[in-house]
mmCIF file of C-alpha atoms and ligand atoms in Angstrom:
data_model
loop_
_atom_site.group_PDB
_atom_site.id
_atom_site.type_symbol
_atom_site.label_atom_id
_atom_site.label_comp_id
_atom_site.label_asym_id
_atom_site.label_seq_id
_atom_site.Cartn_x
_atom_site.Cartn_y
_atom_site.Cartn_z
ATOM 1 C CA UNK A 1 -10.294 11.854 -24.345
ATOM 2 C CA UNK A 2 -13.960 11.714 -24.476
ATOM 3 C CA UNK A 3 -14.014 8.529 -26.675
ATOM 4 C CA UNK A 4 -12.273 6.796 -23.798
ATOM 5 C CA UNK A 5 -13.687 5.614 -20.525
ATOM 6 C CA UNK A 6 -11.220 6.019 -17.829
ATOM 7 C CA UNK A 7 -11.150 3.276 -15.011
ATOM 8 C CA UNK A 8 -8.599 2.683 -12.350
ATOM 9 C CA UNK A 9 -7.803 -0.262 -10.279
ATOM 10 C CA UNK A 10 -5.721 -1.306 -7.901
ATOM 11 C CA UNK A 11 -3.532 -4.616 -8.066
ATOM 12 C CA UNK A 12 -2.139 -4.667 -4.238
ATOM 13 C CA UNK A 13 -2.028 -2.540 -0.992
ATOM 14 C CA UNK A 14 -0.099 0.144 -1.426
ATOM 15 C CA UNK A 15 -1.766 3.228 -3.281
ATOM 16 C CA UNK A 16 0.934 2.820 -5.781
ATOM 17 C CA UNK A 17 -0.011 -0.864 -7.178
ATOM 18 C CA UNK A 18 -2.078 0.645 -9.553
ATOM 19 C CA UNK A 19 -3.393 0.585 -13.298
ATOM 20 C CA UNK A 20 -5.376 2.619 -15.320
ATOM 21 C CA UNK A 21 -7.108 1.380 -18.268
ATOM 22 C CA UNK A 22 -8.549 3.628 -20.989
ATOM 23 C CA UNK A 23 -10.801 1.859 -22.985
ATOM 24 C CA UNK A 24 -13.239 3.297 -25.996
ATOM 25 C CA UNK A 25 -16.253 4.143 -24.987
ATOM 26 C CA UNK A 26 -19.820 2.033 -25.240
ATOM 27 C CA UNK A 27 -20.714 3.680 -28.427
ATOM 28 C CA UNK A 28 -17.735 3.325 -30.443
ATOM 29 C CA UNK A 29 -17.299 -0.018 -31.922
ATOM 30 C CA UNK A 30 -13.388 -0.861 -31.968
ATOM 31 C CA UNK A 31 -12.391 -2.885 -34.641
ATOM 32 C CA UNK A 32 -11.629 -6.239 -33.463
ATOM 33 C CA UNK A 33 -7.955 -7.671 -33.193
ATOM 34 C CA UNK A 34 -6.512 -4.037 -32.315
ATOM 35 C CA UNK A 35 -3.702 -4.014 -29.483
ATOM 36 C CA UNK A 36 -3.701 -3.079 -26.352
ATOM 37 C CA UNK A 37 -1.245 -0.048 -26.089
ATOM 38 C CA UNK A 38 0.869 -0.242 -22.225
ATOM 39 C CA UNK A 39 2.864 2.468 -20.730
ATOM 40 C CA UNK A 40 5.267 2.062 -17.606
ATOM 41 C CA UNK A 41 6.141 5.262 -16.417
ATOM 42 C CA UNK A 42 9.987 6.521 -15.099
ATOM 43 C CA UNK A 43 11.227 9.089 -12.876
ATOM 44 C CA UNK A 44 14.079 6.441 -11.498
ATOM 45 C CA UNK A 45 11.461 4.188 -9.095
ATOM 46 C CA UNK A 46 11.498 6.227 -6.808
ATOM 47 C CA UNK A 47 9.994 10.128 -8.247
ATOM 48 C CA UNK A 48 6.669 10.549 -6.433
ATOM 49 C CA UNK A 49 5.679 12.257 -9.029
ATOM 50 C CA UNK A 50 5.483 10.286 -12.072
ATOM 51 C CA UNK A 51 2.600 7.976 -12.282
ATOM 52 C CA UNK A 52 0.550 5.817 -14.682
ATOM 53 C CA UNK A 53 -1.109 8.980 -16.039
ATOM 54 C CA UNK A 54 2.667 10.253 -17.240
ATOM 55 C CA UNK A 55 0.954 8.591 -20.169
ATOM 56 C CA UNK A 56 -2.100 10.574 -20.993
ATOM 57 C CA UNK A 57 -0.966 13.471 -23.049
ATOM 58 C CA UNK A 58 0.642 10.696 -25.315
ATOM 59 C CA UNK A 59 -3.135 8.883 -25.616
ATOM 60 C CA UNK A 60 -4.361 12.705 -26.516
ATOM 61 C CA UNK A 61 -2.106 12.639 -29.202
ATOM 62 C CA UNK A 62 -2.953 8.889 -30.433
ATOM 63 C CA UNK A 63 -6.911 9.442 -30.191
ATOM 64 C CA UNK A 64 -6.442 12.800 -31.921
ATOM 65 C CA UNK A 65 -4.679 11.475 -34.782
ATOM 66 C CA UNK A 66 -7.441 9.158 -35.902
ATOM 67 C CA UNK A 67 -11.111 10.613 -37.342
ATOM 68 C CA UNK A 68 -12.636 8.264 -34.618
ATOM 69 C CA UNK A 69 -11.162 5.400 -32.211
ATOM 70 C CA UNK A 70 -13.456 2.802 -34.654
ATOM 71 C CA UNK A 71 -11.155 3.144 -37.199
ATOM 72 C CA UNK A 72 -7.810 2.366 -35.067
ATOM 73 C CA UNK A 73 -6.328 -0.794 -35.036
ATOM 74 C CA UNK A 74 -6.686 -0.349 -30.653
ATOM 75 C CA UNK A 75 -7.990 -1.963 -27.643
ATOM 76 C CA UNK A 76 -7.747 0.491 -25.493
ATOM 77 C CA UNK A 77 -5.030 1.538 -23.176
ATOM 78 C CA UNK A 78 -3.278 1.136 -19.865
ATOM 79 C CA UNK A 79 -0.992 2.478 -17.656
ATOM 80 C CA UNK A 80 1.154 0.772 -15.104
ATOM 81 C CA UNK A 81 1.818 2.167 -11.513
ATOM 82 C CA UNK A 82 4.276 0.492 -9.399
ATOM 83 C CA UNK A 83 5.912 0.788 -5.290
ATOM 84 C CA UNK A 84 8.179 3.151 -5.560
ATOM 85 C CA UNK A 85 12.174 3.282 -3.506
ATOM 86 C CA UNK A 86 12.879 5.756 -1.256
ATOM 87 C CA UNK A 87 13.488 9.504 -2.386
ATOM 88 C CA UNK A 88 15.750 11.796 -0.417
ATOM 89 C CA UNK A 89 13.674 14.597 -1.480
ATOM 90 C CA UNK A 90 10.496 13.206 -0.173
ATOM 91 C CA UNK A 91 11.314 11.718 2.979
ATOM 92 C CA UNK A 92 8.223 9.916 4.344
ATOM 93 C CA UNK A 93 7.696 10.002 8.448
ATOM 94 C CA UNK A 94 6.911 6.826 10.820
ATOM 95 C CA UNK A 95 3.375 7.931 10.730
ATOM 96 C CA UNK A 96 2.780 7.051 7.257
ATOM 97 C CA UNK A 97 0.762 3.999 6.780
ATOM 98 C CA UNK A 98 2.217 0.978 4.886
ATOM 99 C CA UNK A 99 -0.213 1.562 1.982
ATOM 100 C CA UNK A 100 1.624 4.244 1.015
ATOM 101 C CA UNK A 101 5.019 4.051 2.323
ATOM 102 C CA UNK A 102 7.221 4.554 -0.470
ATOM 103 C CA UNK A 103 10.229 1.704 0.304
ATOM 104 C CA UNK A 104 10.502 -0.564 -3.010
ATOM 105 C CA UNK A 105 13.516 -2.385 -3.189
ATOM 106 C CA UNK A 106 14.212 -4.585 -6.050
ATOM 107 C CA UNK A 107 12.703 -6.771 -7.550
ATOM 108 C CA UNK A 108 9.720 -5.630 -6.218
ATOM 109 C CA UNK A 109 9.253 -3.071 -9.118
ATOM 110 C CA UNK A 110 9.633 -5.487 -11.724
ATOM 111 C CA UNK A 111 7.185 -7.554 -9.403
ATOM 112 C CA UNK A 112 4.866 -5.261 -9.531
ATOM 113 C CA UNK A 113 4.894 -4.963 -13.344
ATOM 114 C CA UNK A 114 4.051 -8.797 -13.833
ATOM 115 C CA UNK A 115 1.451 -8.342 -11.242
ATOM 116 C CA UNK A 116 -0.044 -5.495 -13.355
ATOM 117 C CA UNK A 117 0.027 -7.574 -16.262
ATOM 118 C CA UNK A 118 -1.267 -10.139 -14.802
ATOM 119 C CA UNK A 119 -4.529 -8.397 -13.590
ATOM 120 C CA UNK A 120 -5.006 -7.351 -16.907
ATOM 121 C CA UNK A 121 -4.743 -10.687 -18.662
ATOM 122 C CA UNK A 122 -7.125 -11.338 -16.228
ATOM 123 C CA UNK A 123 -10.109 -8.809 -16.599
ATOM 124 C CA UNK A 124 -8.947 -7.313 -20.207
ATOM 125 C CA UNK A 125 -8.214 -10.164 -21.852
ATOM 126 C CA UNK A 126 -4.811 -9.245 -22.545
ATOM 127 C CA UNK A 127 -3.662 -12.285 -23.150
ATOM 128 C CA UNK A 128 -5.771 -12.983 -26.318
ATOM 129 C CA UNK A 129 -4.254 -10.246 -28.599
ATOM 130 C CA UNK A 130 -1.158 -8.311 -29.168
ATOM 131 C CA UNK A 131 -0.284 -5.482 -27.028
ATOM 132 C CA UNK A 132 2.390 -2.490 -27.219
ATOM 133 C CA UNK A 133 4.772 -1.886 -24.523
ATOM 134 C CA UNK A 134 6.481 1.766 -23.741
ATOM 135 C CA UNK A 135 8.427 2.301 -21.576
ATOM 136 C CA UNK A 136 10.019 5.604 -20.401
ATOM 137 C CA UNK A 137 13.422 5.841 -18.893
ATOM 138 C CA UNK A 138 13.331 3.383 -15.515
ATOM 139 C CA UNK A 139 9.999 2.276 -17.501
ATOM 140 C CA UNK A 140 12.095 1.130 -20.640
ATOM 141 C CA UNK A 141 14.240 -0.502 -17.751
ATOM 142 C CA UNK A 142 11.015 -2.488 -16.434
ATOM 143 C CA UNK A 143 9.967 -3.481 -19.795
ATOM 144 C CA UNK A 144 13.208 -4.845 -21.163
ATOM 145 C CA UNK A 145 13.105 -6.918 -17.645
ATOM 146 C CA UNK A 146 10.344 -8.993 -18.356
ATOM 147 C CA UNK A 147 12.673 -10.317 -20.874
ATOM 148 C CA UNK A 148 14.968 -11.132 -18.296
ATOM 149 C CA UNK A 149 12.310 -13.552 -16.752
ATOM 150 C CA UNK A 150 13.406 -15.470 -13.485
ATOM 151 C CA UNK A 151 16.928 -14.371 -14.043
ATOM 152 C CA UNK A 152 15.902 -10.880 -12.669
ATOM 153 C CA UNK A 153 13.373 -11.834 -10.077
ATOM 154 C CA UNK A 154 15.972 -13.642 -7.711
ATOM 155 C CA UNK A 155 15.100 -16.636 -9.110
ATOM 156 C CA UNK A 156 11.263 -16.394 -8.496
ATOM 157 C CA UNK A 157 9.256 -17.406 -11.229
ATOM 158 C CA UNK A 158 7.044 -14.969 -13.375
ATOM 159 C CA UNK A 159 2.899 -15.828 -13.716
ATOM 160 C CA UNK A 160 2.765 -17.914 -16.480
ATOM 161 C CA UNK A 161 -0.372 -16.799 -17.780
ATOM 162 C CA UNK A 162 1.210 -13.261 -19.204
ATOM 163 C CA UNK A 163 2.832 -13.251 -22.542
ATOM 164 C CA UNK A 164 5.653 -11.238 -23.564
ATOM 165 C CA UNK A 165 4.442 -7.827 -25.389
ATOM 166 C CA UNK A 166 4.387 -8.279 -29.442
ATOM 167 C CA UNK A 167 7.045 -4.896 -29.225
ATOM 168 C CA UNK A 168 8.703 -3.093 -26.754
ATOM 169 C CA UNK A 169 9.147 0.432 -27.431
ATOM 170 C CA UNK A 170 12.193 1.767 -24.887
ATOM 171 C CA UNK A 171 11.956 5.388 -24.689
ATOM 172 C CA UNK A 172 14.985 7.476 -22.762
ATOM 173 C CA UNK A 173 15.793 4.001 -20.992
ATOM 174 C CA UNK A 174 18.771 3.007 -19.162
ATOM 175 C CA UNK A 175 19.618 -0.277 -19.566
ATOM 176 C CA UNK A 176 23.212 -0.329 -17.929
ATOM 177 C CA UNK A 177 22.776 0.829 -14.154
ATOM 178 C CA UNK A 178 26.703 0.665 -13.646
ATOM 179 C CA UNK A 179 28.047 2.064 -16.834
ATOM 180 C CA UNK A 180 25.529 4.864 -16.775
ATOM 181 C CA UNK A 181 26.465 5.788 -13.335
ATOM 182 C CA UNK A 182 30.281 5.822 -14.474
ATOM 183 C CA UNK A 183 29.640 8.336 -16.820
ATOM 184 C CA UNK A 184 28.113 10.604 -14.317
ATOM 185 C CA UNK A 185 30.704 10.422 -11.862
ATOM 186 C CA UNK A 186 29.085 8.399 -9.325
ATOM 187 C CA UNK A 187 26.159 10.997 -8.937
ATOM 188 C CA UNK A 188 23.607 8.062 -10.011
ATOM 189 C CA UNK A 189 24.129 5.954 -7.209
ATOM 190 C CA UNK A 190 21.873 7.386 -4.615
ATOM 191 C CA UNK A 191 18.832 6.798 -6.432
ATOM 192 C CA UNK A 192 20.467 3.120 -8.012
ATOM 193 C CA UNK A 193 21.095 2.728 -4.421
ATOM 194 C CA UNK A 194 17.652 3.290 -3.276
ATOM 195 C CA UNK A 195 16.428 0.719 -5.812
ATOM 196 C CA UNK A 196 18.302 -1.807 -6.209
ATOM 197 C CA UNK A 197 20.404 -1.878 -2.749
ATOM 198 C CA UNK A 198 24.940 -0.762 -2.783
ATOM 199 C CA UNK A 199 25.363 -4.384 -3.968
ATOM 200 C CA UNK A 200 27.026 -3.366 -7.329
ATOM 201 C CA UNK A 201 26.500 -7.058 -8.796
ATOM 202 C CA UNK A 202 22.343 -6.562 -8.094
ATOM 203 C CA UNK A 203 22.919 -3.737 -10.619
ATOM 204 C CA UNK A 204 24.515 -5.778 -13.151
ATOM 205 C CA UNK A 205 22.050 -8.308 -12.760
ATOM 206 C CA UNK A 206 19.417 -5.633 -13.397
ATOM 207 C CA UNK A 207 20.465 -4.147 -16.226
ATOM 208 C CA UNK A 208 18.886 -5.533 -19.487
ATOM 209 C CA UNK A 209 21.818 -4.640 -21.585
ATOM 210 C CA UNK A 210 24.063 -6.732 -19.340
ATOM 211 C CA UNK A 211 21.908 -10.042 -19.330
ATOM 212 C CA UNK A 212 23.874 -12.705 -20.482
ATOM 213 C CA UNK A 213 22.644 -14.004 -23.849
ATOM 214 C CA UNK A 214 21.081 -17.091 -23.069
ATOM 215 C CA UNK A 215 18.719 -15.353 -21.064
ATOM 216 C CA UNK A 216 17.562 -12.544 -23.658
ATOM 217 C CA UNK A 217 17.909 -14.096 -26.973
ATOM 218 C CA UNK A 218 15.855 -14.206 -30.021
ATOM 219 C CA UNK A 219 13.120 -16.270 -28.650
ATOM 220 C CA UNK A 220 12.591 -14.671 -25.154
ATOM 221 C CA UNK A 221 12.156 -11.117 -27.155
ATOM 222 C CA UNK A 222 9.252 -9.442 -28.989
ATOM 223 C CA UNK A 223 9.144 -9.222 -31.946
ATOM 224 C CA UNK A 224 9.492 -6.034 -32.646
ATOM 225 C CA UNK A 225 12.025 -3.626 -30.513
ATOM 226 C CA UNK A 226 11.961 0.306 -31.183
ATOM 227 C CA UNK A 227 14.784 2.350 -29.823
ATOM 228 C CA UNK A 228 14.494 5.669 -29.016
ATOM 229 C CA UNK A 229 16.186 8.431 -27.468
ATOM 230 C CA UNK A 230 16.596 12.394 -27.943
ATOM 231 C CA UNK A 231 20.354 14.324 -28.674
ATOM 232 C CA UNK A 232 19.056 16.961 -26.496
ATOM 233 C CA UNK A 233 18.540 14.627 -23.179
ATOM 234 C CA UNK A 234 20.840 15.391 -20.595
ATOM 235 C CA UNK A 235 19.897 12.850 -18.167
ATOM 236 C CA UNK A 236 20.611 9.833 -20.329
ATOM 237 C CA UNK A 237 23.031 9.735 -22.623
ATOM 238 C CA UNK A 238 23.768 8.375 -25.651
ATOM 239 C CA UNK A 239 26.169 4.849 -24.554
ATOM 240 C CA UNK A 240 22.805 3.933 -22.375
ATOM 241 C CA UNK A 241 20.527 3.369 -26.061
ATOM 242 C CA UNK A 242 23.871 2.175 -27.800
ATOM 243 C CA UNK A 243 24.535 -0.886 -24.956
ATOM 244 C CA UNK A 244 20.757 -1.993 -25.606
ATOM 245 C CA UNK A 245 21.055 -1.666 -29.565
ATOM 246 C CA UNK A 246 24.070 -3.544 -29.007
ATOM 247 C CA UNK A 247 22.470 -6.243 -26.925
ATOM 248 C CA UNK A 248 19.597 -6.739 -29.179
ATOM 249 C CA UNK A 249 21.807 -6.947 -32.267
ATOM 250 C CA UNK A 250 23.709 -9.449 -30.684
ATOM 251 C CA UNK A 251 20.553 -11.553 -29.921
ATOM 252 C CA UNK A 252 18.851 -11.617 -33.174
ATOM 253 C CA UNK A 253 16.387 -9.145 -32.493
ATOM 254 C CA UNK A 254 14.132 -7.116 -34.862
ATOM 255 C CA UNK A 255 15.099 -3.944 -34.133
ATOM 256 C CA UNK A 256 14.658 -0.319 -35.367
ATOM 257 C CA UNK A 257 16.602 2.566 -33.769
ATOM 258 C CA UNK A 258 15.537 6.342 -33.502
ATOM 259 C CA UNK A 259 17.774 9.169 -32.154
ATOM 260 C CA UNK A 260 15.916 11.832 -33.642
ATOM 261 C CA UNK A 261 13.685 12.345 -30.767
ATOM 262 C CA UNK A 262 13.760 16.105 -29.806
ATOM 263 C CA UNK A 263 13.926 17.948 -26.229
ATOM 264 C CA UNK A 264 14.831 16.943 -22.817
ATOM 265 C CA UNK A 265 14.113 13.440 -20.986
ATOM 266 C CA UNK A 266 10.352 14.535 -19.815
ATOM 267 C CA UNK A 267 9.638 16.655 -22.102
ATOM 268 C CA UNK A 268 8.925 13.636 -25.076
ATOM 269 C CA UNK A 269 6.395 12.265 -22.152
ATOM 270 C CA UNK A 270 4.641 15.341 -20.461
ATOM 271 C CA UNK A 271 4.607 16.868 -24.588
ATOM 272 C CA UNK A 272 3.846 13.264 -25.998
ATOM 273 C CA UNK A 273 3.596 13.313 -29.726
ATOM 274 C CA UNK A 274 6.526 11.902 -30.335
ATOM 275 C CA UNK A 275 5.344 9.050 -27.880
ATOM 276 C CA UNK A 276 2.585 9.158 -30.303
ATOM 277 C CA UNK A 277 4.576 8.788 -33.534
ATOM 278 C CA UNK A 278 6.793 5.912 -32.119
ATOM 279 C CA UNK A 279 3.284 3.840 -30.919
ATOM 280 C CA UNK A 280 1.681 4.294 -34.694
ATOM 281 C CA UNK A 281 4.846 3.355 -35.646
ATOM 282 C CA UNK A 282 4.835 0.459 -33.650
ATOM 283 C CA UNK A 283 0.643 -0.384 -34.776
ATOM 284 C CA UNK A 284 2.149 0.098 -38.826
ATOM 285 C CA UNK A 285 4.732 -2.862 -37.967
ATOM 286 C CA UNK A 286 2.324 -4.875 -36.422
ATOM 287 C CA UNK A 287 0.073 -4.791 -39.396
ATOM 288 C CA UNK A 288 2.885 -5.526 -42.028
ATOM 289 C CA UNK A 289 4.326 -8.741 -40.110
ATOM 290 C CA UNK A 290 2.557 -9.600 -36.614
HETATM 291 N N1 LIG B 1 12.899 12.928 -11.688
HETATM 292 C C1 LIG B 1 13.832 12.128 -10.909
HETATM 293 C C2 LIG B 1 15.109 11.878 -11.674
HETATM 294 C C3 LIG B 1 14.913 10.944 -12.807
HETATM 295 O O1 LIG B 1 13.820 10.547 -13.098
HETATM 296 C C4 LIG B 1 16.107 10.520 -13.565
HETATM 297 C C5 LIG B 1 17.336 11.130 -13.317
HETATM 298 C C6 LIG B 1 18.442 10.719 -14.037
HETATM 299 C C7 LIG B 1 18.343 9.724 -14.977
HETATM 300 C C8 LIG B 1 17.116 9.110 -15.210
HETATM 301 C C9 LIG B 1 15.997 9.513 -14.499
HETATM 302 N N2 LIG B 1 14.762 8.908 -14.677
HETATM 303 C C10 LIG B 1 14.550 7.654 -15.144
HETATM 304 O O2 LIG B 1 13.536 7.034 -14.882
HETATM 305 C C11 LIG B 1 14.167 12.804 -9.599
HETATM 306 O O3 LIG B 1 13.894 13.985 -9.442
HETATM 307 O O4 LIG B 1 14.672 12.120 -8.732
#
């Protein structure tokens, strides 16, 4: 990590609307036209204690695996901290200020994301170059909603000014809030609940793999979609990756899907190579067709 300089910033009020941005340091000369490599974190909006920097031993991995950062095709990269829902085991008391009051409801996370993105098209330039999306679990959720546009913002618009990533790399996502819940007997719905309200049809709504098709097709996609998810996760199974592949199939997208990840849900984040082997994955398809 010492070729990076580590800044953070925040994007709103609460101590959660939050980025970091590692970029390389003032001595190393990136090459230019390298991506910007974005994380979104999970731990089903409402964990406390997943964050933006969920993504770090994944960057250790990435720096280490090139002789020095001026030879990777990389801007730098960022993480993505959003408000987080409620969290029965983390109940928060009426003392606690509003900055840090943890009482998201969607679509404020997806908000948030656009909000992030849009501070860094802002001071990093994002918007001039190609940049890498990952997204863990609820995280793979987020980034498959900015797909989704207005159609899961209530209607809102999204800041014009932030373009779609070049690739989305969904990691452990779930993508169908109602069907995954099914399949664990209901015991999802207190933290779907907490999110996204008991209103069954703002689930459906939510859920990337359920979008109708004239609001995810070919055109409103990257262009490049990985896929990945481990046999061994027992938190998200196996229909959750299949109703996305599905989904993207049936929209024309360019997609590659991996279920040869290894170990449980957090483990591929808090061990991270893997992350790391999916995002040079992602930079190799980026230099063979942009
Ligand atoms: N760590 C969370 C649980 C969690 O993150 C989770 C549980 C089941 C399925 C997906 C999950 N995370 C997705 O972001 C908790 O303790 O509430």
């Amino acid at each position: 990590m010492d070729q990076l300089r580590h800044t953070r910033i925040s994007y709103g009020d609460n101590v959660r609307q939050r980025v970091s941005v590692w970029e390389p340091s003032s001595d190393i000369k990136p090459q230019s036209g390298g991506a910007w490599v974005i994380f979104i974190h999970g731990g089903a909006w409402g964990d406390p204690s997943n964050t933006e920097e969920d993504f770090i031993p994944s960057i250790k991995h990435v720096v280490a695996s090139y002789d020095s950062l001026a030879h990777a095709p990389i801007r730098g990269f960022a993480g993505i901290d959003y408000r987080l829902s409620p969290h029965p085991k983390h109940p928060q008391g009426p003392e606690t200020p509003a900055s840090e009051l943890r009482a998201a409801k969607h679509p404020d996370h997806i908000n948030d994301v656009w909000s992030a993105l849009q501070f860094l098209v802002q001071e990093y330039d994002l918007a001039s170059g190609e940049y890498i999306l990952v997204g863990h679990s609820a995280g793979a959720t987020l980034a498959y909603q900015l797909c989704m546009g207005s159609y899961v913002l209530d209607g809102q618009v999204p800041p014009q000014s932030v373009p779609l990533p070049t690739t989305i790399i969904g990691i452990s996502g779930i993508y169908d809030l109602g069907g995954i819940d099914q399949r664990h007997d209901g015991n999802y719905a207190g933290f779907i609940t907490s999110a996204f309200s008991s209103d069954r049809s703002r689930w459906k709504i939510a859920s990337p793999a359920c979008c109708p098709d004239d609001r995810i097709s070919g055109r409103n996609l990257p262009s490049h979609n990985i896929l990945a998810w481990s046999p061994q996760d027992t938190l998200v199974d196996e229909p959750e990756i299949d109703s996305m592949v599905a989904k993207l199939k049936a929209n024309g997208a360019n997609l590659l899907t991996l279920k040869d990840l290894t170990g449980e849900h957090d483990h591929v984040w808090q061990e991270g190579s893997q992350v790391c082997r999916l995002i040079k994955l992602a930079i190799e398809q980026l230099q063979e067709s942009p």
